[in-house]
Coordinates of C-alpha atoms in Angstrom, one line a residue:
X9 CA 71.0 99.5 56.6
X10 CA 74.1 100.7 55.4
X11 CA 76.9 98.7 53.5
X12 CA 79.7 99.6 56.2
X13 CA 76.9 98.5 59.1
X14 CA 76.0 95.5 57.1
X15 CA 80.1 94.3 56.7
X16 CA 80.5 95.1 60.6
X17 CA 78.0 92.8 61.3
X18 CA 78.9 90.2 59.0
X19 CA 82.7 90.5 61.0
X20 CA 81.0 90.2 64.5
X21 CA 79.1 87.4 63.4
X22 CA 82.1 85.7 61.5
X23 CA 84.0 86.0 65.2
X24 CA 80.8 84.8 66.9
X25 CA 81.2 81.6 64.8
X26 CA 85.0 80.7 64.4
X27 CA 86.8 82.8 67.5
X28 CA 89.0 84.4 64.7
X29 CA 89.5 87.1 62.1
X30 CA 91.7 88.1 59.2
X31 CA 93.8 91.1 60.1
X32 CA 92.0 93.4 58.3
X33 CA 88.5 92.7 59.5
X34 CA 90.0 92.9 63.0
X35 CA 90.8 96.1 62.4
X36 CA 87.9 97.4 61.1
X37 CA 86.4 96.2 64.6
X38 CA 88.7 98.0 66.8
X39 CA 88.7 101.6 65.1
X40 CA 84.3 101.4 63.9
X41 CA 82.8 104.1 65.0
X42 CA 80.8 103.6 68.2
X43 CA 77.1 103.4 67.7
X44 CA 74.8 100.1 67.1
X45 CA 76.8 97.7 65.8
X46 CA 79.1 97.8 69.2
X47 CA 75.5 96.7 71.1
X48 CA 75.5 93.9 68.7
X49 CA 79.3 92.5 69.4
X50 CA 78.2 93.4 73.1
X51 CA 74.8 90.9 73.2
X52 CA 77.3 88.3 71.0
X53 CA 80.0 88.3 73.7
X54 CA 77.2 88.2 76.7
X55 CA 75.9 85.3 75.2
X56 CA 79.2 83.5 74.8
X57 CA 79.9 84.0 78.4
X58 CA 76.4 82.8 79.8
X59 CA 76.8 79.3 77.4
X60 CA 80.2 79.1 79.2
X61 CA 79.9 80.3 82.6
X62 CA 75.9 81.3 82.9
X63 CA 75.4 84.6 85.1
X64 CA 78.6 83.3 87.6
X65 CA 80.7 86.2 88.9
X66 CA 83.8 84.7 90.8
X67 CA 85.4 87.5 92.9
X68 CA 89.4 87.7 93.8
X69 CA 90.3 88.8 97.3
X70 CA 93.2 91.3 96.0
X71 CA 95.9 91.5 98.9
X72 CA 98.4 94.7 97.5
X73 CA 101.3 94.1 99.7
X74 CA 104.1 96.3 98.9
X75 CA 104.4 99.4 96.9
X76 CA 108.1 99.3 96.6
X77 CA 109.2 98.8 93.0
X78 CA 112.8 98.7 91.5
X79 CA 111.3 99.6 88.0
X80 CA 110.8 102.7 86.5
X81 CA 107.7 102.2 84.2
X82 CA 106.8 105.4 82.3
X83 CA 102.9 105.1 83.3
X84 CA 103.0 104.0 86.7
X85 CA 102.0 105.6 90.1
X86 CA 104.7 103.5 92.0
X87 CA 107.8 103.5 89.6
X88 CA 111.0 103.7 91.6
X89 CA 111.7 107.1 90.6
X90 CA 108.0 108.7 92.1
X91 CA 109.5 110.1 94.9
X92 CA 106.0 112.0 96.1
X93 CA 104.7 108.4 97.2
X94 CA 104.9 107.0 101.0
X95 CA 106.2 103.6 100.6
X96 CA 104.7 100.6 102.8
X97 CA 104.8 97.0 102.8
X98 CA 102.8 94.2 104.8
X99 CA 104.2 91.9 107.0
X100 CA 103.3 88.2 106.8
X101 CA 100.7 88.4 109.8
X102 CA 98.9 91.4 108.0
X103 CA 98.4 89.6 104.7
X104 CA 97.0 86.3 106.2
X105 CA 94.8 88.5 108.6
X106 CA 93.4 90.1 105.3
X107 CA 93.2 86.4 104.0
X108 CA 91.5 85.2 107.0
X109 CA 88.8 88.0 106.7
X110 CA 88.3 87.8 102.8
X111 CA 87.7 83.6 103.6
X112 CA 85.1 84.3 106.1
X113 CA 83.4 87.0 103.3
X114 CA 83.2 84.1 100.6
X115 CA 86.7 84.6 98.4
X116 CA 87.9 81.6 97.7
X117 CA 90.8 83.3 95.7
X118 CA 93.4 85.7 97.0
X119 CA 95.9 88.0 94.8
X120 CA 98.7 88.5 96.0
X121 CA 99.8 92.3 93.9
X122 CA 103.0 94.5 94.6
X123 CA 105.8 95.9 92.9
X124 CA 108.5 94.2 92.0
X125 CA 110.5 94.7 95.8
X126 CA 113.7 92.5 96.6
X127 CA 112.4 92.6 100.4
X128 CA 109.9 89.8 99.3
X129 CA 112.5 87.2 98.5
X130 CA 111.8 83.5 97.1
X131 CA 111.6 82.5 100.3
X132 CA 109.5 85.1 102.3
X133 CA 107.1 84.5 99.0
X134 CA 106.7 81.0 99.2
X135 CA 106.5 81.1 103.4
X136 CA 103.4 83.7 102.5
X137 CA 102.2 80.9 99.6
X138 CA 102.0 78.0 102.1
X139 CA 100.8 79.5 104.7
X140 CA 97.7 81.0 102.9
X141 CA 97.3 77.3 101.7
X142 CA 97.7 76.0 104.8
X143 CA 94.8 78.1 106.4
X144 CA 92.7 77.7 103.1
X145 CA 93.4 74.7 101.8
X146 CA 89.9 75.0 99.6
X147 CA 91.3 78.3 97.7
X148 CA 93.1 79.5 95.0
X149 CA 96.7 81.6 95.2
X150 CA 97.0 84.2 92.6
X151 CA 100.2 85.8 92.3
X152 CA 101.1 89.1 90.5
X153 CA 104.4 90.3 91.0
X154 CA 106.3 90.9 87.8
X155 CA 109.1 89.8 86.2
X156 CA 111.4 86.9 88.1
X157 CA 114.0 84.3 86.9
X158 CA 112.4 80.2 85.5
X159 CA 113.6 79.2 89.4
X160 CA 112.0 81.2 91.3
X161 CA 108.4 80.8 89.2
X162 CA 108.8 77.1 90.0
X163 CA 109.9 77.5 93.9
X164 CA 106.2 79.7 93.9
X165 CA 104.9 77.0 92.3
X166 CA 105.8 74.4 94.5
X167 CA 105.0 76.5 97.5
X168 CA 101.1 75.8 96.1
X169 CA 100.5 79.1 94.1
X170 CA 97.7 78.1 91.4
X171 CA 97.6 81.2 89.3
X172 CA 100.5 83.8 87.7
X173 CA 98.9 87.2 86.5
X174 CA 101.8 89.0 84.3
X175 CA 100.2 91.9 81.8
X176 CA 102.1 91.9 78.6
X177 CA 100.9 95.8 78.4
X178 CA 102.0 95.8 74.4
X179 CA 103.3 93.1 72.3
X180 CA 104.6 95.5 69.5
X181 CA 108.5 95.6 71.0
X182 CA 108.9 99.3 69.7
X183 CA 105.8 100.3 71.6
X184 CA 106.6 98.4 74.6
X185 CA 110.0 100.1 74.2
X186 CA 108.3 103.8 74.1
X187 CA 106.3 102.7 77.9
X188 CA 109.6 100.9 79.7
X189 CA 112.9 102.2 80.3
X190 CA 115.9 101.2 78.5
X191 CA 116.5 98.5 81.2
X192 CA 113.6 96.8 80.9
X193 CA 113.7 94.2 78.2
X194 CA 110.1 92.7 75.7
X195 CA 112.0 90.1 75.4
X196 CA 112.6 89.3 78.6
X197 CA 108.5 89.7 79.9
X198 CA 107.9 87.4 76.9
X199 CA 110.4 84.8 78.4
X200 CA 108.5 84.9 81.7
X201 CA 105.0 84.2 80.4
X202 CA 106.2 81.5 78.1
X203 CA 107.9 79.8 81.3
X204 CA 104.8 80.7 83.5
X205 CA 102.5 78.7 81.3
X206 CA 105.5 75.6 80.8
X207 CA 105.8 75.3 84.7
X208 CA 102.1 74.7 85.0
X209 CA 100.3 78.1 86.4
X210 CA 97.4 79.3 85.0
X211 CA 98.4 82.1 83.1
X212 CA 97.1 85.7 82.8
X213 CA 98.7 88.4 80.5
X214 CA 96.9 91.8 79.3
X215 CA 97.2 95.3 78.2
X216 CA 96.6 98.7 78.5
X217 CA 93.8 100.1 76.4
X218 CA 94.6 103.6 75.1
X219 CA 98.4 103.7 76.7
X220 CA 100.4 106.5 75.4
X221 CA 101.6 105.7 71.5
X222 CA 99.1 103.3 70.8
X223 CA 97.4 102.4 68.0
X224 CA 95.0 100.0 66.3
X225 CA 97.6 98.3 64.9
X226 CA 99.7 97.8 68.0
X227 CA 96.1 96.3 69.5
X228 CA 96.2 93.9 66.7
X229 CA 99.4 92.9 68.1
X230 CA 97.7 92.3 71.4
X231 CA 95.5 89.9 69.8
X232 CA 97.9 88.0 67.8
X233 CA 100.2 87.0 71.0
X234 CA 97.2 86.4 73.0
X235 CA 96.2 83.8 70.4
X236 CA 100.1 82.7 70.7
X237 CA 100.0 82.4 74.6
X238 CA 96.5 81.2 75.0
X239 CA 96.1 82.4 78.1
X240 CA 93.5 80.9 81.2
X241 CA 92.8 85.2 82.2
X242 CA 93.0 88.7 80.1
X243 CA 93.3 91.4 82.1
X244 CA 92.2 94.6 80.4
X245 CA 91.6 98.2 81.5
X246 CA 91.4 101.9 80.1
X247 CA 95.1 103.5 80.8
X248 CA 94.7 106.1 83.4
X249 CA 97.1 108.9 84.0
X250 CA 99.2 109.5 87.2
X251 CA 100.5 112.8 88.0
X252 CA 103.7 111.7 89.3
X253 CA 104.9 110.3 85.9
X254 CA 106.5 111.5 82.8
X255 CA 103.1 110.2 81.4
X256 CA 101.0 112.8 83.0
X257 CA 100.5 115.3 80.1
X258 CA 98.4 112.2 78.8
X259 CA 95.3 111.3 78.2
X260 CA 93.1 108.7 79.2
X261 CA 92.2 105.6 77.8
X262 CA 88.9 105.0 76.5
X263 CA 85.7 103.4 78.1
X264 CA 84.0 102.3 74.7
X265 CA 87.1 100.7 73.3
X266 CA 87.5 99.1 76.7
X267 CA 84.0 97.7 76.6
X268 CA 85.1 96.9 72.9
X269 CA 88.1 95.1 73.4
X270 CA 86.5 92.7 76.2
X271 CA 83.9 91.5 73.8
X272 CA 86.1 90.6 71.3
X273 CA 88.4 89.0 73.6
X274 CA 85.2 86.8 75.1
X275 CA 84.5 86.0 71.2
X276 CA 87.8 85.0 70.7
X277 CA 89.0 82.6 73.9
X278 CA 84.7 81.8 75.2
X279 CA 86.8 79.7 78.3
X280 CA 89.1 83.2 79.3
X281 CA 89.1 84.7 82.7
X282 CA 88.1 88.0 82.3
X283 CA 88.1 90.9 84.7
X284 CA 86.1 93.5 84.7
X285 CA 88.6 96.1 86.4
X286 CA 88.9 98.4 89.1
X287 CA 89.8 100.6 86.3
X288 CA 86.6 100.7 84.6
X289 CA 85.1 101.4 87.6
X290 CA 87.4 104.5 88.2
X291 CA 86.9 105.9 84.9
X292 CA 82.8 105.5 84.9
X293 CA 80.8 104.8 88.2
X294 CA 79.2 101.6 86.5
X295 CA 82.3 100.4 84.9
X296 CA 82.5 97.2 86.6
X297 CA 79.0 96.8 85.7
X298 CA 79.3 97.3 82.1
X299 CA 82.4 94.9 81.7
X300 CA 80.2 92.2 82.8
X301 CA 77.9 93.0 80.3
X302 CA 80.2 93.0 77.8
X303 CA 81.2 89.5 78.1
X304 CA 83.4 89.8 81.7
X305 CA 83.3 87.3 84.6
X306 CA 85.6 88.2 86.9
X307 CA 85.9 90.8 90.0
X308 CA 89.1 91.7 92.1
X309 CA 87.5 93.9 95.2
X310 CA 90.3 95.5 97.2
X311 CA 91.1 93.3 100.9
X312 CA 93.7 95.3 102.0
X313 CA 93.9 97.2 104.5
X314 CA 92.3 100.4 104.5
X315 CA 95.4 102.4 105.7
X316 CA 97.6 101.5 102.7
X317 CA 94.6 101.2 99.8
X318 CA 95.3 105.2 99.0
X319 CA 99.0 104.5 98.5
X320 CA 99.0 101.3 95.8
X321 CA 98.3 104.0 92.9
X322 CA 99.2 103.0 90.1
X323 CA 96.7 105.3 88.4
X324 CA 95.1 108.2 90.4
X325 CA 91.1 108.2 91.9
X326 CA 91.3 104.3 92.3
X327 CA 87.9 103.4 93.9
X328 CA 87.0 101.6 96.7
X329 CA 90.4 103.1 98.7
X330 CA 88.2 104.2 102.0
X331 CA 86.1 101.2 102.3
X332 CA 86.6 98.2 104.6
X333 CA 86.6 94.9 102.8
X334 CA 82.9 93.9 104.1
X335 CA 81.4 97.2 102.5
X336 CA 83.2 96.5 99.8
X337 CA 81.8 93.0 99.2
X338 CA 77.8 93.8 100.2
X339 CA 78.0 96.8 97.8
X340 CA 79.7 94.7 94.9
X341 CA 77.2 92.1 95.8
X342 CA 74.4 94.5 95.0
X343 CA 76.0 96.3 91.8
X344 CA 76.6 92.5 90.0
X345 CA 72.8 91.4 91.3
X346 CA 71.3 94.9 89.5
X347 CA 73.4 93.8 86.3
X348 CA 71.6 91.1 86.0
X349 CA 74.6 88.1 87.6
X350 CA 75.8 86.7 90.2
X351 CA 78.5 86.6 92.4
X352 CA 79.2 83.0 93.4
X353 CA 81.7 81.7 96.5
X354 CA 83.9 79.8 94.2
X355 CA 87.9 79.3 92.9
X356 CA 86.8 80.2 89.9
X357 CA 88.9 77.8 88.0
X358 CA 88.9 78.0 83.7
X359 CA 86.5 76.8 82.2
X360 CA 88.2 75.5 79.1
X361 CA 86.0 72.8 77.9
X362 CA 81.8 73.8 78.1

Protein backbone atom coordinates (compact mmCIF):
# COMPACT_ATOMS: atom_id res chain seq x y z
CA UNK A 1 0.00 0.00 0.00
CA UNK A 2 1.31 3.21 -0.93
CA UNK A 3 1.76 6.36 1.37
CA UNK A 4 -0.53 8.70 -0.88
CA UNK A 5 -3.31 5.52 -0.80
CA UNK A 6 -2.71 5.12 2.90
CA UNK A 7 -3.37 9.25 3.71
CA UNK A 8 -6.49 9.03 1.29
CA UNK A 9 -7.85 6.51 3.28
CA UNK A 10 -7.01 7.94 6.54
CA UNK A 11 -9.08 11.31 5.11
CA UNK A 12 -12.18 9.16 4.06
CA UNK A 13 -12.17 7.62 7.23
CA UNK A 14 -11.51 10.93 9.22
CA UNK A 15 -14.97 12.26 7.24
CA UNK A 16 -16.64 8.88 7.87
CA UNK A 17 -16.12 9.74 11.64
CA UNK A 18 -16.60 13.61 12.28
CA UNK A 19 -18.66 14.78 8.86
CA UNK A 20 -15.75 17.28 8.37
CA UNK A 21 -12.27 18.04 7.00
CA UNK A 22 -9.53 20.63 7.00
CA UNK A 23 -9.29 22.41 3.72
CA UNK A 24 -6.43 20.78 2.62
CA UNK A 25 -7.48 17.23 3.06
CA UNK A 26 -10.66 18.20 1.32
CA UNK A 27 -8.84 18.90 -1.42
CA UNK A 28 -6.78 16.16 -1.77
CA UNK A 29 -10.26 14.26 -1.97
CA UNK A 30 -11.77 16.12 -4.78
CA UNK A 31 -8.65 16.22 -7.27
CA UNK A 32 -7.19 12.07 -6.11
CA UNK A 33 -6.82 10.27 -8.89
CA UNK A 34 -9.67 7.81 -9.63
CA UNK A 35 -8.98 4.24 -8.80
CA UNK A 36 -9.54 2.24 -5.33
CA UNK A 37 -9.60 4.49 -2.86
CA UNK A 38 -12.87 6.33 -4.61
CA UNK A 39 -14.67 2.45 -3.98
CA UNK A 40 -13.73 2.93 -0.46
CA UNK A 41 -15.35 6.65 0.10
CA UNK A 42 -18.21 5.07 -2.14
CA UNK A 43 -18.99 1.79 0.36
CA UNK A 44 -18.43 4.66 3.38
CA UNK A 45 -21.14 6.96 1.96
CA UNK A 46 -23.57 3.76 1.13
CA UNK A 47 -23.31 2.80 4.50
CA UNK A 48 -24.03 6.23 5.91
CA UNK A 49 -27.14 6.39 3.90
CA UNK A 50 -28.58 2.72 4.75
CA UNK A 51 -27.93 3.64 8.88
CA UNK A 52 -29.97 6.71 8.00
CA UNK A 53 -32.46 5.87 5.50
CA UNK A 54 -31.89 1.89 4.86
CA UNK A 55 -32.38 0.86 1.00
CA UNK A 56 -35.54 3.74 0.83
CA UNK A 57 -35.70 5.58 -2.51
CA UNK A 58 -38.39 8.34 -2.35
CA UNK A 59 -39.33 9.54 -5.88
CA UNK A 60 -40.49 13.30 -6.84
CA UNK A 61 -43.16 13.66 -9.42
CA UNK A 62 -41.31 16.57 -11.44
CA UNK A 63 -44.07 18.82 -13.12
CA UNK A 64 -41.74 21.35 -15.66
CA UNK A 65 -44.25 23.94 -16.33
CA UNK A 66 -43.00 26.74 -18.23
CA UNK A 67 -39.85 27.23 -20.23
CA UNK A 68 -40.06 30.93 -20.38
CA UNK A 69 -37.20 32.54 -18.55
CA UNK A 70 -36.33 36.30 -18.18
CA UNK A 71 -32.57 35.35 -17.37
CA UNK A 72 -29.85 34.92 -19.49
CA UNK A 73 -27.69 32.14 -17.82
CA UNK A 74 -24.44 31.42 -19.80
CA UNK A 75 -25.10 27.44 -19.59
CA UNK A 76 -28.63 27.10 -20.01
CA UNK A 77 -30.85 25.58 -22.73
CA UNK A 78 -33.76 28.00 -21.89
CA UNK A 79 -31.98 31.39 -21.23
CA UNK A 80 -33.97 34.30 -22.58
CA UNK A 81 -31.71 34.98 -25.25
CA UNK A 82 -32.02 31.05 -26.98
CA UNK A 83 -34.07 32.03 -29.55
CA UNK A 84 -33.93 28.36 -31.47
CA UNK A 85 -36.28 27.06 -28.56
CA UNK A 86 -40.37 26.75 -28.92
CA UNK A 87 -41.61 28.31 -25.73
CA UNK A 88 -44.66 26.64 -23.80
CA UNK A 89 -46.23 26.86 -20.57
CA UNK A 90 -49.00 24.70 -18.73
CA UNK A 91 -52.10 25.85 -17.64
CA UNK A 92 -53.43 25.16 -14.14
CA UNK A 93 -55.71 22.13 -15.33
CA UNK A 94 -52.66 20.47 -17.07
CA UNK A 95 -50.40 20.53 -14.03
CA UNK A 96 -52.97 19.17 -11.58
CA UNK A 97 -53.95 16.50 -14.28
CA UNK A 98 -50.15 15.51 -14.27
CA UNK A 99 -50.58 15.63 -10.38
CA UNK A 100 -53.55 13.63 -10.33
CA UNK A 101 -51.82 10.89 -12.52
CA UNK A 102 -48.33 10.91 -10.60
CA UNK A 103 -50.82 10.44 -7.14
CA UNK A 104 -52.45 7.49 -8.55
CA UNK A 105 -48.62 6.09 -9.57
CA UNK A 106 -47.38 6.40 -5.80
CA UNK A 107 -45.61 10.10 -5.74
CA UNK A 108 -46.35 11.55 -2.85
CA UNK A 109 -44.16 14.69 -3.80
CA UNK A 110 -44.59 16.96 -6.81
CA UNK A 111 -41.99 19.58 -8.19
CA UNK A 112 -43.09 22.20 -9.42
CA UNK A 113 -39.66 23.46 -12.14
CA UNK A 114 -39.79 26.36 -14.71
CA UNK A 115 -37.91 29.37 -15.57
CA UNK A 116 -38.23 32.21 -13.90
CA UNK A 117 -41.55 33.63 -16.18
CA UNK A 118 -43.59 36.73 -14.81
CA UNK A 119 -46.81 34.88 -16.40
CA UNK A 120 -46.74 32.72 -13.12
CA UNK A 121 -47.49 35.51 -10.77
CA UNK A 122 -47.66 35.15 -6.76
CA UNK A 123 -51.01 34.54 -7.16
CA UNK A 124 -51.45 32.09 -10.10
CA UNK A 125 -48.52 30.26 -7.95
CA UNK A 126 -50.13 29.99 -4.86
CA UNK A 127 -53.79 29.18 -6.69
CA UNK A 128 -51.50 26.12 -8.28
CA UNK A 129 -49.99 25.46 -4.47
CA UNK A 130 -53.40 25.07 -2.90
CA UNK A 131 -54.99 23.43 -5.23
CA UNK A 132 -52.44 20.56 -5.50
CA UNK A 133 -52.91 20.51 -1.56
CA UNK A 134 -56.27 20.44 -1.80
CA UNK A 135 -56.49 17.25 -4.07
CA UNK A 136 -53.47 15.72 -2.07
CA UNK A 137 -53.57 16.68 1.10
CA UNK A 138 -51.17 13.60 2.07
CA UNK A 139 -48.22 15.10 -0.24
CA UNK A 140 -45.41 17.25 -0.32
CA UNK A 141 -45.18 20.65 -2.71
CA UNK A 142 -41.70 21.23 -4.02
CA UNK A 143 -41.08 24.34 -5.64
CA UNK A 144 -38.18 25.36 -7.94
CA UNK A 145 -38.45 28.45 -9.58
CA UNK A 146 -35.63 30.72 -8.95
CA UNK A 147 -34.92 33.83 -7.57
CA UNK A 148 -38.12 35.95 -5.96
CA UNK A 149 -38.50 38.84 -3.44
CA UNK A 150 -38.84 37.61 1.02
CA UNK A 151 -42.91 38.27 0.21
CA UNK A 152 -43.52 36.37 -2.26
CA UNK A 153 -41.37 33.12 -0.66
CA UNK A 154 -43.77 33.55 2.35
CA UNK A 155 -47.25 34.05 0.22
CA UNK A 156 -45.90 30.27 -1.37
CA UNK A 157 -45.40 29.40 1.86
CA UNK A 158 -48.60 30.01 3.23
CA UNK A 159 -50.29 28.78 0.13
CA UNK A 160 -48.89 25.10 1.74
CA UNK A 161 -45.65 24.69 -0.34
CA UNK A 162 -43.38 22.29 1.98
CA UNK A 163 -40.11 22.42 0.03
CA UNK A 164 -37.91 25.41 -1.98
CA UNK A 165 -35.15 23.83 -4.35
CA UNK A 166 -32.74 26.91 -5.30
CA UNK A 167 -29.12 25.56 -6.74
CA UNK A 168 -26.44 27.96 -5.56
CA UNK A 169 -24.47 26.55 -8.94
CA UNK A 170 -20.96 28.23 -7.31
CA UNK A 171 -20.38 29.99 -4.14
CA UNK A 172 -17.01 31.58 -5.25
CA UNK A 173 -18.72 35.15 -6.37
CA UNK A 174 -16.03 35.62 -9.24
CA UNK A 175 -16.97 32.18 -10.64
CA UNK A 176 -20.57 32.64 -10.19
CA UNK A 177 -19.87 36.04 -11.89
CA UNK A 178 -17.97 34.20 -15.08
CA UNK A 179 -21.68 31.70 -15.48
CA UNK A 180 -24.35 34.72 -14.94
CA UNK A 181 -24.76 37.92 -16.72
CA UNK A 182 -23.93 41.18 -15.30
CA UNK A 183 -27.53 41.50 -14.03
CA UNK A 184 -27.66 38.78 -12.15
CA UNK A 185 -26.39 39.34 -8.71
CA UNK A 186 -24.38 36.25 -5.90
CA UNK A 187 -25.44 38.25 -3.60
CA UNK A 188 -28.78 38.42 -4.29
CA UNK A 189 -29.27 34.10 -4.77
CA UNK A 190 -27.46 34.09 -1.38
CA UNK A 191 -30.24 36.42 0.04
CA UNK A 192 -32.96 34.08 -1.22
CA UNK A 193 -31.67 30.87 0.28
CA UNK A 194 -30.92 32.47 3.66
CA UNK A 195 -34.74 33.76 3.61
CA UNK A 196 -35.92 30.39 2.21
CA UNK A 197 -34.56 28.52 5.16
CA UNK A 198 -35.81 31.69 7.81
CA UNK A 199 -39.45 31.37 6.43
CA UNK A 200 -39.52 27.73 7.24
CA UNK A 201 -39.11 25.60 3.78
CA UNK A 202 -37.01 22.86 3.59
CA UNK A 203 -34.32 24.05 1.77
CA UNK A 204 -32.30 22.63 -1.18
CA UNK A 205 -29.28 24.40 -2.82
CA UNK A 206 -26.50 22.63 -5.26
CA UNK A 207 -24.07 22.97 -7.93
CA UNK A 208 -22.84 22.22 -11.08
CA UNK A 209 -20.03 19.68 -11.21
CA UNK A 210 -17.43 20.52 -13.92
CA UNK A 211 -19.28 24.03 -15.04
CA UNK A 212 -17.15 26.09 -17.19
CA UNK A 213 -14.08 27.89 -14.94
CA UNK A 214 -14.27 25.58 -12.28
CA UNK A 215 -11.95 24.33 -10.11
CA UNK A 216 -11.13 22.30 -6.96
CA UNK A 217 -10.92 25.12 -5.12
CA UNK A 218 -14.16 26.79 -6.16
CA UNK A 219 -15.76 23.11 -5.14
CA UNK A 220 -14.25 23.67 -1.81
CA UNK A 221 -16.32 26.70 -1.76
CA UNK A 222 -19.33 24.60 -2.49
CA UNK A 223 -18.63 22.72 0.61
CA UNK A 224 -18.01 25.47 2.91
CA UNK A 225 -21.50 27.32 2.29
CA UNK A 226 -23.25 24.13 2.22
CA UNK A 227 -21.90 23.61 5.79
CA UNK A 228 -23.06 27.50 6.24
CA UNK A 229 -26.68 26.82 4.93
CA UNK A 230 -27.20 23.39 6.11
CA UNK A 231 -29.39 22.45 3.84
CA UNK A 232 -32.51 19.54 4.15
CA UNK A 233 -31.48 18.54 -0.06
CA UNK A 234 -28.10 18.86 -2.39
CA UNK A 235 -28.82 18.76 -5.70
CA UNK A 236 -25.82 17.79 -7.76
CA UNK A 237 -25.10 16.88 -11.42
CA UNK A 238 -22.31 16.73 -14.12
CA UNK A 239 -22.67 20.20 -16.28
CA UNK A 240 -23.79 19.26 -19.61
CA UNK A 241 -23.43 21.44 -22.66
CA UNK A 242 -26.26 23.06 -24.76
CA UNK A 243 -25.72 24.08 -28.19
CA UNK A 244 -27.68 27.03 -28.11
CA UNK A 245 -25.44 28.82 -25.55
CA UNK A 246 -22.23 30.75 -25.44
CA UNK A 247 -21.18 27.72 -23.34
CA UNK A 248 -21.29 25.22 -26.16
CA UNK A 249 -17.53 25.04 -27.17
CA UNK A 250 -17.49 23.28 -23.60
CA UNK A 251 -16.96 20.35 -22.21
CA UNK A 252 -18.72 18.17 -20.07
CA UNK A 253 -18.71 17.59 -16.58
CA UNK A 254 -17.41 14.62 -15.15
CA UNK A 255 -19.23 11.24 -14.08
CA UNK A 256 -16.44 10.13 -11.49
CA UNK A 257 -16.22 13.43 -9.70
CA UNK A 258 -20.06 13.41 -9.76
CA UNK A 259 -20.15 10.06 -8.12
CA UNK A 260 -17.30 11.69 -6.00
CA UNK A 261 -18.81 14.65 -4.81
CA UNK A 262 -22.22 12.84 -3.65
CA UNK A 263 -20.28 10.64 -1.36
CA UNK A 264 -18.61 13.23 0.29
CA UNK A 265 -21.65 15.20 0.57
CA UNK A 266 -23.60 11.89 2.20
CA UNK A 267 -20.36 11.85 4.67
CA UNK A 268 -20.69 15.26 5.38
CA UNK A 269 -24.75 16.05 6.07
CA UNK A 270 -25.79 11.70 6.75
CA UNK A 271 -29.71 13.37 7.15
CA UNK A 272 -29.32 15.32 3.33
CA UNK A 273 -31.76 14.75 0.50
CA UNK A 274 -29.83 13.70 -2.16
CA UNK A 275 -30.75 13.26 -5.79
CA UNK A 276 -29.41 11.17 -7.92
CA UNK A 277 -30.09 13.30 -11.28
CA UNK A 278 -31.60 13.07 -14.45
CA UNK A 279 -28.20 14.30 -15.38
CA UNK A 280 -26.32 11.36 -14.42
CA UNK A 281 -28.56 9.37 -16.19
CA UNK A 282 -28.00 11.42 -19.42
CA UNK A 283 -24.36 11.35 -19.28
CA UNK A 284 -24.04 7.35 -18.54
CA UNK A 285 -27.08 4.90 -19.03
CA UNK A 286 -26.74 3.70 -15.31
CA UNK A 287 -26.17 7.03 -13.85
CA UNK A 288 -29.13 7.17 -11.73
CA UNK A 289 -28.09 3.82 -10.59
CA UNK A 290 -24.76 4.65 -9.57
CA UNK A 291 -25.75 7.89 -7.57
CA UNK A 292 -27.64 5.69 -5.36
CA UNK A 293 -24.79 3.73 -4.87
CA UNK A 294 -22.77 6.35 -3.94
CA UNK A 295 -24.71 7.42 -1.10
CA UNK A 296 -28.03 9.04 -3.12
CA UNK A 297 -31.66 8.64 -1.98
CA UNK A 298 -33.66 10.59 -4.00
CA UNK A 299 -35.31 10.26 -7.76
CA UNK A 300 -37.18 13.15 -9.74
CA UNK A 301 -38.80 11.01 -12.81
CA UNK A 302 -40.26 13.43 -15.39
CA UNK A 303 -44.61 13.77 -15.05
CA UNK A 304 -45.06 16.09 -17.60
CA UNK A 305 -46.49 15.84 -20.40
CA UNK A 306 -44.89 14.12 -23.10
CA UNK A 307 -45.44 16.92 -25.69
CA UNK A 308 -43.41 19.52 -23.92
CA UNK A 309 -40.60 16.98 -22.13
CA UNK A 310 -38.22 17.70 -25.45
CA UNK A 311 -38.54 21.42 -24.98
CA UNK A 312 -37.46 21.99 -20.90
CA UNK A 313 -33.69 21.58 -22.08
CA UNK A 314 -31.62 22.90 -20.12
CA UNK A 315 -28.91 20.53 -21.22
CA UNK A 316 -29.19 18.60 -24.50
CA UNK A 317 -30.14 14.42 -24.74
CA UNK A 318 -32.17 14.70 -21.43
CA UNK A 319 -33.61 11.10 -20.93
CA UNK A 320 -36.82 9.93 -20.43
CA UNK A 321 -38.38 12.92 -22.89
CA UNK A 322 -40.60 10.20 -25.06
CA UNK A 323 -41.87 8.21 -22.22
CA UNK A 324 -45.28 8.50 -20.55
CA UNK A 325 -45.05 8.91 -16.86
CA UNK A 326 -46.26 5.20 -16.08
CA UNK A 327 -43.28 3.72 -18.30
CA UNK A 328 -41.34 6.00 -16.68
CA UNK A 329 -42.16 4.80 -13.14
CA UNK A 330 -42.22 0.65 -13.83
CA UNK A 331 -38.85 1.12 -15.63
CA UNK A 332 -37.29 3.34 -12.64
CA UNK A 333 -38.95 0.85 -10.39
CA UNK A 334 -36.92 -1.93 -11.94
CA UNK A 335 -33.48 -0.02 -12.37
CA UNK A 336 -33.57 1.02 -8.30
CA UNK A 337 -34.78 -2.86 -7.45
CA UNK A 338 -31.46 -4.29 -9.72
CA UNK A 339 -29.32 -1.61 -7.59
CA UNK A 340 -30.00 -3.25 -4.79
CA UNK A 341 -33.05 -0.42 -3.08
CA UNK A 342 -36.10 0.44 -3.07
CA UNK A 343 -38.44 2.80 -4.11
CA UNK A 344 -40.93 3.52 -1.42
CA UNK A 345 -44.54 5.66 -1.77
CA UNK A 346 -43.58 8.21 0.63
CA UNK A 347 -43.11 12.33 1.26
CA UNK A 348 -39.89 11.64 1.83
CA UNK A 349 -39.46 14.16 4.51
CA UNK A 350 -35.53 14.76 6.16
CA UNK A 351 -34.46 12.67 8.14
CA UNK A 352 -32.34 14.87 10.43
CA UNK A 353 -32.22 12.96 13.61
CA UNK A 354 -31.51 8.70 13.00
Amino acid sequence: MDENFRKLNSYINDLAERGDLTDEKFLALITMPDGETDEILQKKADAVRRERYGTDVYVRGLIEFTNFCKNNCYYCGIRRDNRALQRYRLSKDDILSCAAQGYDLGFRTFVLQGGEDAYYTDERICDIISSIKNAHPDCAVTLSIGEKTRASYQSFYDAGADRYLLRHETADEVHYGRLHPAEMSFSNRMRCLFDLKEIGFQVGAGLMVGSPYQTAENILSDLRFLQKLNPDMIGIGPYLVHKDTPFQEQKNGSLTLTLRLLSILRLMFPYVLLPATTALGTIHPNGREMGLAHGANVLMPNLSPVGVRKLYSLYENKICTGDESAQCRNCLEQKVKSAGYKIVTDRGDVKREP
